[in-house]
Amino acid sequence: CGKGTYIRSLAYDLGERLGPGAHLAGLVRTRSGPFTLAASMTLDALELALADGTWPDWLYAPDEALLDRDVAILGAASEIRLRTGQPFTWPAPAEPASTEPASSESSPAPESLLRAYSTDGRFLGILHWTADLAAWHPHKVFAIEPVD
């Protein structure tokens, strides 16, 4: 199911509709974005990794969850703009293709985000598109020291 689907509410609604009532006895999320249950670790495994010092091997890079997003490579001046919270003029996100005419009841396009990197490959943060200002704005900025 897609995000925004409330399985517990669906079970409740089905029970109300059928008459006897219903609830969930269990619910397991097998995937969230690129992360899967099969690639996760148990709390016992985490405890062992903390004890033997191998816990860093289990960490994901900060940008791992955003690898499906477009990328902005920022030069030195743009990196400073990002770090100081200033907007960017960058190409606007593409409008999603639609075969249906737009209506006032249609849902808004998904939030547009860009991964921002320095020219030497450091992940700097996330840019967020603000349509009313027609600009990209720093959404999350990571405290990574610039390379001299």
mmCIF file of C-alpha atoms in Angstrom:
data_model
loop_
_atom_site.group_PDB
_atom_site.id
_atom_site.type_symbol
_atom_site.label_atom_id
_atom_site.label_comp_id
_atom_site.label_asym_id
_atom_site.label_seq_id
_atom_site.Cartn_x
_atom_site.Cartn_y
_atom_site.Cartn_z
ATOM 1 C CA CYS A 1 0.000 0.000 0.000
ATOM 2 C CA GLY A 2 1.090 3.559 -0.431
ATOM 3 C CA LYS A 3 2.015 6.052 2.250
ATOM 4 C CA GLY A 4 -1.015 7.543 3.912
ATOM 5 C CA THR A 5 -2.858 4.219 4.030
ATOM 6 C CA TYR A 6 -3.906 3.574 7.596
ATOM 7 C CA ILE A 7 -4.213 -0.196 7.872
ATOM 8 C CA ARG A 8 -5.520 -0.109 11.438
ATOM 9 C CA SER A 9 -8.294 2.274 10.358
ATOM 10 C CA LEU A 10 -9.042 0.079 7.346
ATOM 11 C CA ALA A 11 -9.512 -2.949 9.621
ATOM 12 C CA TYR A 12 -11.771 -0.928 11.923
ATOM 13 C CA ASP A 13 -13.839 0.399 8.994
ATOM 14 C CA LEU A 14 -14.244 -3.105 7.536
ATOM 15 C CA GLY A 15 -15.405 -4.410 10.911
ATOM 16 C CA GLU A 16 -17.933 -1.585 11.200
ATOM 17 C CA ARG A 17 -19.190 -2.197 7.675
ATOM 18 C CA LEU A 18 -19.533 -5.964 8.169
ATOM 19 C CA GLY A 19 -21.103 -5.573 11.606
ATOM 20 C CA PRO A 20 -19.109 -7.550 14.172
ATOM 21 C CA GLY A 21 -16.249 -5.073 14.534
ATOM 22 C CA ALA A 22 -12.589 -5.798 13.827
ATOM 23 C CA HIS A 23 -9.072 -4.986 14.930
ATOM 24 C CA LEU A 24 -5.559 -5.932 13.952
ATOM 25 C CA ALA A 25 -3.795 -8.639 15.890
ATOM 26 C CA GLY A 26 -0.489 -7.710 14.265
ATOM 27 C CA LEU A 27 1.043 -5.449 11.683
ATOM 28 C CA VAL A 28 4.562 -5.634 10.249
ATOM 29 C CA ARG A 29 6.057 -2.971 8.001
ATOM 30 C CA THR A 30 8.248 -4.854 5.529
ATOM 31 C CA ARG A 31 9.543 -1.803 3.695
ATOM 32 C CA SER A 32 9.857 1.943 4.089
ATOM 33 C CA GLY A 33 11.293 3.646 1.028
ATOM 34 C CA PRO A 34 14.511 1.869 0.084
ATOM 35 C CA PHE A 35 14.806 0.210 3.504
ATOM 36 C CA THR A 36 13.557 -3.347 3.934
ATOM 37 C CA LEU A 37 12.857 -5.549 6.897
ATOM 38 C CA ALA A 38 15.224 -8.157 5.452
ATOM 39 C CA ALA A 39 18.108 -5.658 5.587
ATOM 40 C CA SER A 40 17.367 -4.555 9.144
ATOM 41 C CA MET A 41 18.987 -5.771 12.341
ATOM 42 C CA THR A 42 17.405 -7.063 15.529
ATOM 43 C CA LEU A 43 17.868 -5.342 18.879
ATOM 44 C CA ASP A 44 19.985 -8.316 19.991
ATOM 45 C CA ALA A 45 22.249 -7.877 16.952
ATOM 46 C CA LEU A 46 22.469 -4.143 17.690
ATOM 47 C CA GLU A 47 23.479 -4.877 21.282
ATOM 48 C CA LEU A 48 26.253 -7.171 20.029
ATOM 49 C CA ALA A 49 27.413 -4.618 17.452
ATOM 50 C CA LEU A 50 27.594 -1.945 20.151
ATOM 51 C CA ALA A 51 29.537 -4.294 22.433
ATOM 52 C CA ASP A 52 32.082 -5.398 19.819
ATOM 53 C CA GLY A 53 32.452 -1.984 18.155
ATOM 54 C CA THR A 54 31.071 -3.019 14.747
ATOM 55 C CA TRP A 55 28.000 -0.740 14.954
ATOM 56 C CA PRO A 56 29.413 1.756 12.371
ATOM 57 C CA ASP A 57 29.242 -1.043 9.778
ATOM 58 C CA TRP A 58 25.442 -0.963 10.101
ATOM 59 C CA LEU A 59 25.018 2.772 9.493
ATOM 60 C CA TYR A 60 23.627 4.175 6.263
ATOM 61 C CA ALA A 61 24.966 7.331 4.649
ATOM 62 C CA PRO A 62 22.761 10.355 5.438
ATOM 63 C CA ASP A 63 21.598 10.645 1.825
ATOM 64 C CA GLU A 64 20.665 6.960 1.410
ATOM 65 C CA ALA A 65 16.923 7.567 1.790
ATOM 66 C CA LEU A 66 16.971 10.246 -0.914
ATOM 67 C CA LEU A 67 18.816 8.462 -3.712
ATOM 68 C CA ASP A 68 15.679 8.581 -5.878
ATOM 69 C CA ARG A 69 15.726 12.420 -5.797
ATOM 70 C CA ASP A 70 17.485 14.659 -8.278
ATOM 71 C CA VAL A 71 20.871 16.144 -7.417
ATOM 72 C CA ALA A 72 22.203 19.704 -7.248
ATOM 73 C CA ILE A 73 25.997 20.070 -7.380
ATOM 74 C CA LEU A 74 26.906 23.323 -5.646
ATOM 75 C CA GLY A 75 29.980 25.427 -6.234
ATOM 76 C CA ALA A 76 31.645 27.328 -3.380
ATOM 77 C CA ALA A 77 29.355 30.389 -3.581
ATOM 78 C CA SER A 78 26.210 28.256 -3.700
ATOM 79 C CA GLU A 79 27.473 26.145 -0.795
ATOM 80 C CA ILE A 80 27.736 29.318 1.268
ATOM 81 C CA ARG A 81 24.159 30.260 0.264
ATOM 82 C CA LEU A 82 22.958 26.839 1.428
ATOM 83 C CA ARG A 83 24.811 27.112 4.743
ATOM 84 C CA THR A 84 23.346 30.578 5.397
ATOM 85 C CA GLY A 85 19.764 29.601 4.536
ATOM 86 C CA GLN A 86 19.439 31.590 1.323
ATOM 87 C CA PRO A 87 17.234 30.501 -1.615
ATOM 88 C CA PHE A 88 18.574 29.191 -4.920
ATOM 89 C CA THR A 89 17.608 29.787 -8.494
ATOM 90 C CA TRP A 90 17.808 26.319 -9.952
ATOM 91 C CA PRO A 91 15.607 24.671 -12.560
ATOM 92 C CA ALA A 92 12.078 24.222 -11.217
ATOM 93 C CA PRO A 93 10.891 20.661 -10.669
ATOM 94 C CA ALA A 94 9.105 19.131 -13.631
ATOM 95 C CA GLU A 95 5.332 19.136 -13.397
ATOM 96 C CA PRO A 96 3.975 15.597 -13.091
ATOM 97 C CA ALA A 97 2.424 14.329 -16.299
ATOM 98 C CA SER A 98 -1.334 13.976 -16.077
ATOM 99 C CA THR A 99 -3.906 12.607 -18.479
ATOM 100 C CA GLU A 100 -6.740 14.210 -16.514
ATOM 101 C CA PRO A 101 -7.642 17.898 -16.463
ATOM 102 C CA ALA A 102 -6.611 19.714 -13.297
ATOM 103 C CA SER A 103 -9.350 20.317 -10.779
ATOM 104 C CA SER A 104 -9.595 22.133 -7.498
ATOM 105 C CA GLU A 105 -10.107 18.756 -5.781
ATOM 106 C CA SER A 106 -6.980 17.060 -7.179
ATOM 107 C CA SER A 107 -4.254 16.314 -4.682
ATOM 108 C CA PRO A 108 -1.120 18.462 -4.760
ATOM 109 C CA ALA A 109 2.046 17.211 -6.425
ATOM 110 C CA PRO A 110 4.444 15.402 -4.091
ATOM 111 C CA GLU A 111 6.896 17.557 -2.227
ATOM 112 C CA SER A 112 9.903 18.346 -4.394
ATOM 113 C CA LEU A 113 13.300 17.818 -2.808
ATOM 114 C CA LEU A 114 16.849 17.916 -4.185
ATOM 115 C CA ARG A 115 19.959 16.348 -2.701
ATOM 116 C CA ALA A 116 22.717 18.971 -2.533
ATOM 117 C CA TYR A 117 26.405 18.054 -2.862
ATOM 118 C CA SER A 118 29.625 20.035 -3.070
ATOM 119 C CA THR A 119 31.801 19.788 -6.166
ATOM 120 C CA ASP A 120 34.085 17.416 -4.228
ATOM 121 C CA GLY A 121 31.184 15.040 -3.467
ATOM 122 C CA ARG A 122 30.282 15.948 0.132
ATOM 123 C CA PHE A 123 26.567 15.636 0.938
ATOM 124 C CA LEU A 124 25.575 19.110 2.122
ATOM 125 C CA GLY A 125 21.849 18.900 2.667
ATOM 126 C CA ILE A 126 18.389 18.883 1.169
ATOM 127 C CA LEU A 127 16.760 21.643 -0.872
ATOM 128 C CA HIS A 128 12.975 22.130 -0.874
ATOM 129 C CA TRP A 129 11.034 23.709 -3.748
ATOM 130 C CA THR A 130 8.792 26.607 -2.734
ATOM 131 C CA ALA A 131 6.386 27.182 -5.610
ATOM 132 C CA ASP A 132 4.984 30.522 -4.431
ATOM 133 C CA LEU A 133 8.518 31.966 -4.354
ATOM 134 C CA ALA A 134 9.694 29.936 -7.375
ATOM 135 C CA ALA A 135 12.938 29.025 -5.630
ATOM 136 C CA TRP A 136 14.753 26.180 -3.908
ATOM 137 C CA HIS A 137 15.343 26.721 -0.192
ATOM 138 C CA PRO A 138 17.589 24.879 2.243
ATOM 139 C CA HIS A 139 15.366 22.351 4.012
ATOM 140 C CA LYS A 140 18.005 20.423 5.991
ATOM 141 C CA VAL A 141 21.629 21.479 6.170
ATOM 142 C CA PHE A 142 24.273 19.144 7.510
ATOM 143 C CA ALA A 143 27.070 20.507 9.660
ATOM 144 C CA ILE A 144 29.924 19.310 7.495
ATOM 145 C CA GLU A 145 32.977 21.497 7.581
ATOM 146 C CA PRO A 146 34.012 22.890 4.197
ATOM 147 C CA VAL A 147 37.226 21.575 2.731
ATOM 148 C CA ASP A 148 39.955 24.241 2.463
#
